[in-house]
PDB file of C-alpha atoms and ligand atoms in Angstrom:
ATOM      1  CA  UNK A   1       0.000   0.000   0.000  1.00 58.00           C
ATOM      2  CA  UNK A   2       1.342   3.829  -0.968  1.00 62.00           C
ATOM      3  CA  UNK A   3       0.703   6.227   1.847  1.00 73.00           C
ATOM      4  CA  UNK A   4       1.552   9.226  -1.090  1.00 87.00           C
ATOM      5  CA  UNK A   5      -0.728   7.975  -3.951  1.00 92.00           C
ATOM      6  CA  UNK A   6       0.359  10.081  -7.014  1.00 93.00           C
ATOM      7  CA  UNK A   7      -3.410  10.910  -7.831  1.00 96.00           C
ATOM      8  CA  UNK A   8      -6.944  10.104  -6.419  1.00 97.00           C
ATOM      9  CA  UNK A   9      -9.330   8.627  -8.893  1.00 98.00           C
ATOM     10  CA  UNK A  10     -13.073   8.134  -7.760  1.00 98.00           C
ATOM     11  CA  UNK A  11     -14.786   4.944  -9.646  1.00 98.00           C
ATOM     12  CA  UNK A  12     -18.448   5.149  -9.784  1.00 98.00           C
ATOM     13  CA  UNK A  13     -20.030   1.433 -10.931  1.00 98.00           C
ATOM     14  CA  UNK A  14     -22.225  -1.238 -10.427  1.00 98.00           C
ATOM     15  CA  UNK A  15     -22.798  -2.916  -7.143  1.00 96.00           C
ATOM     16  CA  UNK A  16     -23.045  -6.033  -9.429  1.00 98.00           C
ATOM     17  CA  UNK A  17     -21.283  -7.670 -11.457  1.00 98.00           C
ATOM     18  CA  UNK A  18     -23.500  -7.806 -14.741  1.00 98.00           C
ATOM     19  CA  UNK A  19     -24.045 -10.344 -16.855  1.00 98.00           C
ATOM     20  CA  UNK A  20     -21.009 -10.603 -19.401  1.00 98.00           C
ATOM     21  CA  UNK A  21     -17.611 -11.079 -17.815  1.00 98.00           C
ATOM     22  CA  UNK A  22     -15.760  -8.508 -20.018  1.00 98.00           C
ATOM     23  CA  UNK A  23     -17.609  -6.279 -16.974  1.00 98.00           C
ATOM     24  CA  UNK A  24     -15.678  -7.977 -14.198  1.00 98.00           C
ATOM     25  CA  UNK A  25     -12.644  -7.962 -15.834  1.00 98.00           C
ATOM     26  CA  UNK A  26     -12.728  -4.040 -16.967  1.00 98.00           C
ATOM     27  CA  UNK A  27     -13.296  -3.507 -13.184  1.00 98.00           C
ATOM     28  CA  UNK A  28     -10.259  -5.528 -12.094  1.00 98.00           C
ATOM     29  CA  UNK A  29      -8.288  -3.505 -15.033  1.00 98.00           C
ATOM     30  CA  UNK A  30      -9.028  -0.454 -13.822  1.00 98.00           C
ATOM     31  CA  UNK A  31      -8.151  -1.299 -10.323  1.00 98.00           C
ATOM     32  CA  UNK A  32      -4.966  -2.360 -11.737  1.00 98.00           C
ATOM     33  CA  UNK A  33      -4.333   0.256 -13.456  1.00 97.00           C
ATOM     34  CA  UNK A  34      -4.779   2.425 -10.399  1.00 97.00           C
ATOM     35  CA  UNK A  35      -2.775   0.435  -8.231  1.00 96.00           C
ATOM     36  CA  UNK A  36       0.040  -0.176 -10.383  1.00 95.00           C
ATOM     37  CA  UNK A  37       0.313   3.617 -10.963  1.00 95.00           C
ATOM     38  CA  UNK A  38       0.616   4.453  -7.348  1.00 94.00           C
ATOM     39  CA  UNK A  39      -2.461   5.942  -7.309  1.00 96.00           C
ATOM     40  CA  UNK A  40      -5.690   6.170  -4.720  1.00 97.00           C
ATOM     41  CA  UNK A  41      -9.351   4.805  -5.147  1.00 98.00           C
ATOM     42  CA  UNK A  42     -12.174   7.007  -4.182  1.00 98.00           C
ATOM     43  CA  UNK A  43     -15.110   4.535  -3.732  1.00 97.00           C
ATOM     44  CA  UNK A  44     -18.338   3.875  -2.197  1.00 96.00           C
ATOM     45  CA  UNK A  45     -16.861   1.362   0.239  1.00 95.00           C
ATOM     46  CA  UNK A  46     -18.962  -1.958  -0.295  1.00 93.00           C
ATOM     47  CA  UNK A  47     -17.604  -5.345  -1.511  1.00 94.00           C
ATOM     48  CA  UNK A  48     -20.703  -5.641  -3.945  1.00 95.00           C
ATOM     49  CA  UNK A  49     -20.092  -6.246  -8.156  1.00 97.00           C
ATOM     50  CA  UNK A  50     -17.756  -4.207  -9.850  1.00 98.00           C
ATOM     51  CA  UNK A  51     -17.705  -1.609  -6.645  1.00 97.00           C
ATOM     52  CA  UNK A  52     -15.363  -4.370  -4.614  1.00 97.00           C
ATOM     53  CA  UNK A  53     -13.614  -5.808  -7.641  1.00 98.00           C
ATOM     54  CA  UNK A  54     -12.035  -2.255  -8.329  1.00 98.00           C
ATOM     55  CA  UNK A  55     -11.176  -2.159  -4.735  1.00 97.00           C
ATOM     56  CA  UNK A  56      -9.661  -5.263  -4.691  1.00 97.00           C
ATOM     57  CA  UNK A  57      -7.376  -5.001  -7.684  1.00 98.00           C
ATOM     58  CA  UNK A  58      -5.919  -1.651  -6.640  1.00 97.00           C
ATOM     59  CA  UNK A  59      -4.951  -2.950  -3.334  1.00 97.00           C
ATOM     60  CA  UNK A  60      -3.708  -6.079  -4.590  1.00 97.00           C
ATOM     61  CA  UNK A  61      -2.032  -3.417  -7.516  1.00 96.00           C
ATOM     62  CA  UNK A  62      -0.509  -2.124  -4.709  1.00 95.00           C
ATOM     63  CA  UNK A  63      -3.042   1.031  -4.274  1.00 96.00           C
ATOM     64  CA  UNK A  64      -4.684   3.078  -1.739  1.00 97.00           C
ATOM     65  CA  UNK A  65      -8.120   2.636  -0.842  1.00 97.00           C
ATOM     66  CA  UNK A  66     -10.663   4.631   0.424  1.00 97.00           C
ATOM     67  CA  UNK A  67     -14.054   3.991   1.153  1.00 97.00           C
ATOM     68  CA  UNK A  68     -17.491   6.176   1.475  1.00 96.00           C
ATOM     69  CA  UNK A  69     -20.167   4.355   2.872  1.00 95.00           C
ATOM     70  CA  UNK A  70     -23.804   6.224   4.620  1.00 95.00           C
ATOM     71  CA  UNK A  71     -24.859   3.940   7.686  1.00 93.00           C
ATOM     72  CA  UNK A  72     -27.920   3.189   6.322  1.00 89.00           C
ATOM     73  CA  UNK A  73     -26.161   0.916   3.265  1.00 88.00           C
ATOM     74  CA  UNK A  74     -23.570  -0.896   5.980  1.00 84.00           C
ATOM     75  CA  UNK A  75     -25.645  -3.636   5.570  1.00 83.00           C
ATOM     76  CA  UNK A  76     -26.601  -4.359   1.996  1.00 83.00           C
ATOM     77  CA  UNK A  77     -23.096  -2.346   0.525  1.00 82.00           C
ATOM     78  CA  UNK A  78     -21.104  -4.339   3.297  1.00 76.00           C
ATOM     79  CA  UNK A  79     -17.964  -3.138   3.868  1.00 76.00           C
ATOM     80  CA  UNK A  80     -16.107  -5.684   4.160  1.00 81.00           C
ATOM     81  CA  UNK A  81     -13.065  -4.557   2.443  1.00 83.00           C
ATOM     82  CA  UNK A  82      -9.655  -3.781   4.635  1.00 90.00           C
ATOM     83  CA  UNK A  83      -9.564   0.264   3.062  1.00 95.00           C
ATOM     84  CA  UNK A  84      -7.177   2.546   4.125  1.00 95.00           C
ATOM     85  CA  UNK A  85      -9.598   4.573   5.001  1.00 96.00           C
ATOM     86  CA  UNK A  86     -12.951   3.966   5.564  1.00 95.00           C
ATOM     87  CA  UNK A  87     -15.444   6.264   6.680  1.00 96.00           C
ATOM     88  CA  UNK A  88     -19.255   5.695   7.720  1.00 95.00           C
ATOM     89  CA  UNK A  89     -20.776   8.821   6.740  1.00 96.00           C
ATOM     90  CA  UNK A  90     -24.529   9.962   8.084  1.00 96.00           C
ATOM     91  CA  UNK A  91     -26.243  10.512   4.331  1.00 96.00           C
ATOM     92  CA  UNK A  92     -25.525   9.899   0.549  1.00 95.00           C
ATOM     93  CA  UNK A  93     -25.283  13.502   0.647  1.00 96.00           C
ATOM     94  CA  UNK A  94     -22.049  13.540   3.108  1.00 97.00           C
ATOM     95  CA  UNK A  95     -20.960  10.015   1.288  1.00 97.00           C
ATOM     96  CA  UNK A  96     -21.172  11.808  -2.800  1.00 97.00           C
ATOM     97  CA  UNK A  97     -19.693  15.182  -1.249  1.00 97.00           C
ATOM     98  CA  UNK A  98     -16.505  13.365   0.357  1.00 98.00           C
ATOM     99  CA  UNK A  99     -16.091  11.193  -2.657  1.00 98.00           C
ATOM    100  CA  UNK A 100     -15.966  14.341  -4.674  1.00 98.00           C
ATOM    101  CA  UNK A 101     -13.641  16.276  -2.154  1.00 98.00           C
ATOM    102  CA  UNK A 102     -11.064  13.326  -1.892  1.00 98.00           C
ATOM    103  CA  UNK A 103     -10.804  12.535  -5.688  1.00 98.00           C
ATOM    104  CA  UNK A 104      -8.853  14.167  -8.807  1.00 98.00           C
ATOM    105  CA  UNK A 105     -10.900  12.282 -11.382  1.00 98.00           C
ATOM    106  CA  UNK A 106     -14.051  11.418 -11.678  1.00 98.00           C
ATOM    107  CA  UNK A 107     -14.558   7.614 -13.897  1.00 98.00           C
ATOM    108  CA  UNK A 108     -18.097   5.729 -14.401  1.00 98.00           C
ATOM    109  CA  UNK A 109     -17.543   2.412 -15.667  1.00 98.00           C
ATOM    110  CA  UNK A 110     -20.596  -0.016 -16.382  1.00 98.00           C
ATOM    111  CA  UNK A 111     -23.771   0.623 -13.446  1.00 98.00           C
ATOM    112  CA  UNK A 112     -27.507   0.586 -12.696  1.00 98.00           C
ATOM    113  CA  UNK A 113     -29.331   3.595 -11.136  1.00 98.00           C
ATOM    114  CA  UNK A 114     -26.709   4.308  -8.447  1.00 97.00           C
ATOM    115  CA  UNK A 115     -23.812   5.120 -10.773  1.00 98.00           C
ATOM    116  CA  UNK A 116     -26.193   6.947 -13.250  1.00 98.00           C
ATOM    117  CA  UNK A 117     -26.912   9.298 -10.451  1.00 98.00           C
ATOM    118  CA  UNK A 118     -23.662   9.873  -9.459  1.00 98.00           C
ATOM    119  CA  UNK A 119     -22.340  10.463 -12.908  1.00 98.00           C
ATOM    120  CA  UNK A 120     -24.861  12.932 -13.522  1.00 98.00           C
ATOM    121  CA  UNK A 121     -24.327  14.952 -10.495  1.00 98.00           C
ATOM    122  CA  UNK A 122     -20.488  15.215 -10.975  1.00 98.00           C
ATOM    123  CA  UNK A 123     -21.260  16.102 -14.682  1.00 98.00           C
ATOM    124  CA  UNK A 124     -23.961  18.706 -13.133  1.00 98.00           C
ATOM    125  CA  UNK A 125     -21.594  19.777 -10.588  1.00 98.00           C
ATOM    126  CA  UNK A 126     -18.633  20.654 -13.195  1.00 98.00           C
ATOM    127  CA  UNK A 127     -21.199  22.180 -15.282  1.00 96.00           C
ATOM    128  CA  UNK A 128     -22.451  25.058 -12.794  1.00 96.00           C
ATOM    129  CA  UNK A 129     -18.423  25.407 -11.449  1.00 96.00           C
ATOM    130  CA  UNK A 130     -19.189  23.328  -8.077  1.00 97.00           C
ATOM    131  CA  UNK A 131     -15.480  21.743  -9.571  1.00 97.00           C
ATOM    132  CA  UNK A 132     -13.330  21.590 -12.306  1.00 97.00           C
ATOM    133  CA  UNK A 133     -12.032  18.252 -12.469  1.00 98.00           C
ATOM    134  CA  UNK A 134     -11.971  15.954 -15.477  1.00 98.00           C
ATOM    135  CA  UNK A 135     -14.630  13.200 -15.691  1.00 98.00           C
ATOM    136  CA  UNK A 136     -14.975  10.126 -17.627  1.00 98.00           C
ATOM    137  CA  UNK A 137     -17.402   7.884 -19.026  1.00 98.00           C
ATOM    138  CA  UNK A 138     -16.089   4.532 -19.841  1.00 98.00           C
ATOM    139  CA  UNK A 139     -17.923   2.842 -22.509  1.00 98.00           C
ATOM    140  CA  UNK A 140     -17.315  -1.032 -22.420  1.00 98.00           C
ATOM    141  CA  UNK A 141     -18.258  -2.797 -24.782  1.00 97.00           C
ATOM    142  CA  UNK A 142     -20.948  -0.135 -25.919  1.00 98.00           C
ATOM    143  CA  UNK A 143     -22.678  -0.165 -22.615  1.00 98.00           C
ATOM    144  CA  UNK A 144     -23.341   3.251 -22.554  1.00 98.00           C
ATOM    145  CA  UNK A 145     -24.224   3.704 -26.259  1.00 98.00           C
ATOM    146  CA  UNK A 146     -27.511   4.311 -25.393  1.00 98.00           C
ATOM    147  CA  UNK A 147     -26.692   7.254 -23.265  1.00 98.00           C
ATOM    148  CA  UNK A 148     -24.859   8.188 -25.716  1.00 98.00           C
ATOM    149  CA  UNK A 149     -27.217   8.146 -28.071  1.00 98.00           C
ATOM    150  CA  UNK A 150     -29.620   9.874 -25.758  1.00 98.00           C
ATOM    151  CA  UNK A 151     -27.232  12.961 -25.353  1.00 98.00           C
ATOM    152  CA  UNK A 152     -26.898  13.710 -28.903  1.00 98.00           C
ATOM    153  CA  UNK A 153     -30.855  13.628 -29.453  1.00 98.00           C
ATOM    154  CA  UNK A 154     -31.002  16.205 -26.450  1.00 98.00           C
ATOM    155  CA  UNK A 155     -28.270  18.495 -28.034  1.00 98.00           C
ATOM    156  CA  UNK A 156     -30.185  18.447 -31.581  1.00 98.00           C
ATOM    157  CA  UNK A 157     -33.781  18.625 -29.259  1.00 98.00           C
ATOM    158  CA  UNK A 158     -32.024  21.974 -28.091  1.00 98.00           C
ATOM    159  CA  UNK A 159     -31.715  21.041 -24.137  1.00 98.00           C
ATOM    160  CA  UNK A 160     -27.826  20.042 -23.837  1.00 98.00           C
ATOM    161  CA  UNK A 161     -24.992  22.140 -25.238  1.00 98.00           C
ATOM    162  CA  UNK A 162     -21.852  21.027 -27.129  1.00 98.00           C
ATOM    163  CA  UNK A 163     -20.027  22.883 -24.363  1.00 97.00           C
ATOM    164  CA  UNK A 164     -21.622  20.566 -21.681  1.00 98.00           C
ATOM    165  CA  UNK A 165     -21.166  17.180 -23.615  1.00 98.00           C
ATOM    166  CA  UNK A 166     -17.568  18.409 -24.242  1.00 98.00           C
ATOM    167  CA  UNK A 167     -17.246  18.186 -20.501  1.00 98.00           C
ATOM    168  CA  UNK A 168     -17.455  14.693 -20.331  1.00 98.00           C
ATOM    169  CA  UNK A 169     -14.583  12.591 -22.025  1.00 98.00           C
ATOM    170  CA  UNK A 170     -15.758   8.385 -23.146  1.00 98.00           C
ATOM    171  CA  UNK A 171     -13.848   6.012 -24.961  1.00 98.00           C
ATOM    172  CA  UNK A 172     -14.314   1.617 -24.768  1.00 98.00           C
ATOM    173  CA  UNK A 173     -10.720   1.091 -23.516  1.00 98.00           C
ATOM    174  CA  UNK A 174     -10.136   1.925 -19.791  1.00 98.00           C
ATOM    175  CA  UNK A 175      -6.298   2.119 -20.131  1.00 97.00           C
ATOM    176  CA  UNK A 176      -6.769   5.020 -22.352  1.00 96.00           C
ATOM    177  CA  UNK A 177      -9.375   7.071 -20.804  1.00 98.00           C
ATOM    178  CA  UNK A 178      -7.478   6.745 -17.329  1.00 98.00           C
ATOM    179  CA  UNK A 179      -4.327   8.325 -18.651  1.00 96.00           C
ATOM    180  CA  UNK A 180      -6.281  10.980 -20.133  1.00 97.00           C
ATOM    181  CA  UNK A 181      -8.335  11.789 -16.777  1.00 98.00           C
ATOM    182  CA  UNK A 182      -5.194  11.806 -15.304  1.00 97.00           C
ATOM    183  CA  UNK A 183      -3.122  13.781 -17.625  1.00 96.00           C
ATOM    184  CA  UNK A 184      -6.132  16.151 -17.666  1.00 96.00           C
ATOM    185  CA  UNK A 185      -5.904  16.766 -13.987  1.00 97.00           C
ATOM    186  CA  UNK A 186      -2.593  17.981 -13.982  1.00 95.00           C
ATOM    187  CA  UNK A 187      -0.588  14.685 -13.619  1.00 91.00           C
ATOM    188  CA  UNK A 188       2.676  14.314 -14.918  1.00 77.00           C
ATOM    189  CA  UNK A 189       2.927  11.856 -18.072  1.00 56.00           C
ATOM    190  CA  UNK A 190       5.575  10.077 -16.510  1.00 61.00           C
ATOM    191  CA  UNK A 191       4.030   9.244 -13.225  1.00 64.00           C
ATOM    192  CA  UNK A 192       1.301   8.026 -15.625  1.00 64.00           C
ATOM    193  CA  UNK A 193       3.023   6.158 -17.740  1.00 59.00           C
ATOM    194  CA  UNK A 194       4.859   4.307 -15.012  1.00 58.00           C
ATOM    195  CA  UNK A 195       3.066   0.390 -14.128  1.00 50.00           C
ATOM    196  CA  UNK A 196       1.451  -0.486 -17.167  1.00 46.00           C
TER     197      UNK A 196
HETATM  198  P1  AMP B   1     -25.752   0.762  -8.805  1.00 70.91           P
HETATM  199  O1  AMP B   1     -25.075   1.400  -9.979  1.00 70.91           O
HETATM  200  O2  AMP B   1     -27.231   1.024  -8.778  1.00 70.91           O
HETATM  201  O3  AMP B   1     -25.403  -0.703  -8.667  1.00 70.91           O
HETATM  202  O4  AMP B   1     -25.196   1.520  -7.512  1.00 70.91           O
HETATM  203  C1  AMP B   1     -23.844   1.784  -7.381  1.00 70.91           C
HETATM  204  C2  AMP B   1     -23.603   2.614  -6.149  1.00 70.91           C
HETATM  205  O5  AMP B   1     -24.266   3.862  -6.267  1.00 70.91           O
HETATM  206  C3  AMP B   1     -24.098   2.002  -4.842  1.00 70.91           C
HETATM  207  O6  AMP B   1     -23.027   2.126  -3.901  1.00 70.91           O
HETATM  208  C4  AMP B   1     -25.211   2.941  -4.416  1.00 70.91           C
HETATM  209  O7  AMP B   1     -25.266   3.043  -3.023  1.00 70.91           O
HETATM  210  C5  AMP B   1     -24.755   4.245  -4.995  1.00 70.91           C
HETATM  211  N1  AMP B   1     -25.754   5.333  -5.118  1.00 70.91           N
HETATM  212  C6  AMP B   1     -25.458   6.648  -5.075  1.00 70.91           C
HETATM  213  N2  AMP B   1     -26.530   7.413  -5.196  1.00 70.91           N
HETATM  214  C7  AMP B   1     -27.583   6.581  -5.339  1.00 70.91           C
HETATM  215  C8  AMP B   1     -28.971   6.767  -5.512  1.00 70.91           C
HETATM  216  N3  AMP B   1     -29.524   7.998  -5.505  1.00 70.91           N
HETATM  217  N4  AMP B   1     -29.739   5.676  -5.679  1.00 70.91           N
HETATM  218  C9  AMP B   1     -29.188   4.444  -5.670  1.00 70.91           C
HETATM  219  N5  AMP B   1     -27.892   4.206  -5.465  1.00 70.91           N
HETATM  220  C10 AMP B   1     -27.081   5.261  -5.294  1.00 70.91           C
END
């Protein structure tokens, strides 16, 4: 475990696992990818689906881990995991605000209702200058094509600007969209091309 991660990257995902295993497997290469460039998780705590996997790689990557869980999920989210850090917050509200606080980067990978929401809100939150840190959408697989697809009808319908899809970066290949969160942030290149 690194005590001076290099950059904090807060994974939103699914608290399962999904039905392909290309799903499980872009979680543990993400938590790879984290871990193996010295780098910190920022997640919701819980050893569910993709949420643990991620967890799990980076610390077995060699990564930090911390964990965001309200009290109210302790029991279904179960955290379980040994974090770093782990902190039992009162609401979702205190849980989304830390996990945006403690994180550089902002990554959803593949997710049901609960990562939906919290994509949206970071995207929300850049938009109206809450933050200014880079977010990604990761598109395995052409999970989120539909989204995608969605966005582009709403830009053309006249209720989402270029200038807010062009806040959000998505590509298929998590390798790739991670070094360009990262780079994005401020990171150096090096540091980020370290590991993999
Ligand atoms: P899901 O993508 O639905 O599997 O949920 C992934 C994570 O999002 C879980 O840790 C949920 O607790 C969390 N989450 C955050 N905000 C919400 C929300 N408003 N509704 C449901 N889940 C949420």
């Amino acid at each position: 475990m690194n005590n001076s991660p290099a950059f904090s990257i807060c994974v939103y995902c699914g608290s399962r696992n999904g039905i392909s295993p290309i799903y499980t497997q872009v979680a543990q290469e993400v938590g790879h990818w984290i871990g193996s460039h010295q780098g910190q998780l920022v997640y919701g705590g819980g050893e569910n689906g993709l949420m643990g996997l991620v967890a799990k790689s980076t610390m077995e990557a060699g990564g930090r881990v911390v964990g965001i869980i309200p009290t109210a999920l302790q029991t279904k989210e179960k955290p379980r995991i040994a974090c770093d850090e782990l902190h039992v917050v009162d609401t979702m509200h205190e849980r989304k605000q830390m996990m945006a606080e403690r994180a550089d980067v902002f990554i959803a990978l593949p997710g049901g209702i609960g990562t939906f929401e919290e994509f949206f809100e970071i995207w929300t939150w850049r938009q109206l200058g809450y933050h200014d840190k880079p977010i990604g959408l990761l598109n395995t697989e052409g999970y989120y094509d539909g989204l995608l697809a969605f966005a582009k009808s709403s830009v053309e319908q006249g209720f989402l600007s270029d200038a807010q899809m062009s806040l959000i970066k998505t590509a298929s290949q998590a390798s790739e969209l991670l070094r360009t969160l990262v780079q994005d942030a401020g990171f150096s290149p090096q540091t980020v091309a370290a590991g993999l």
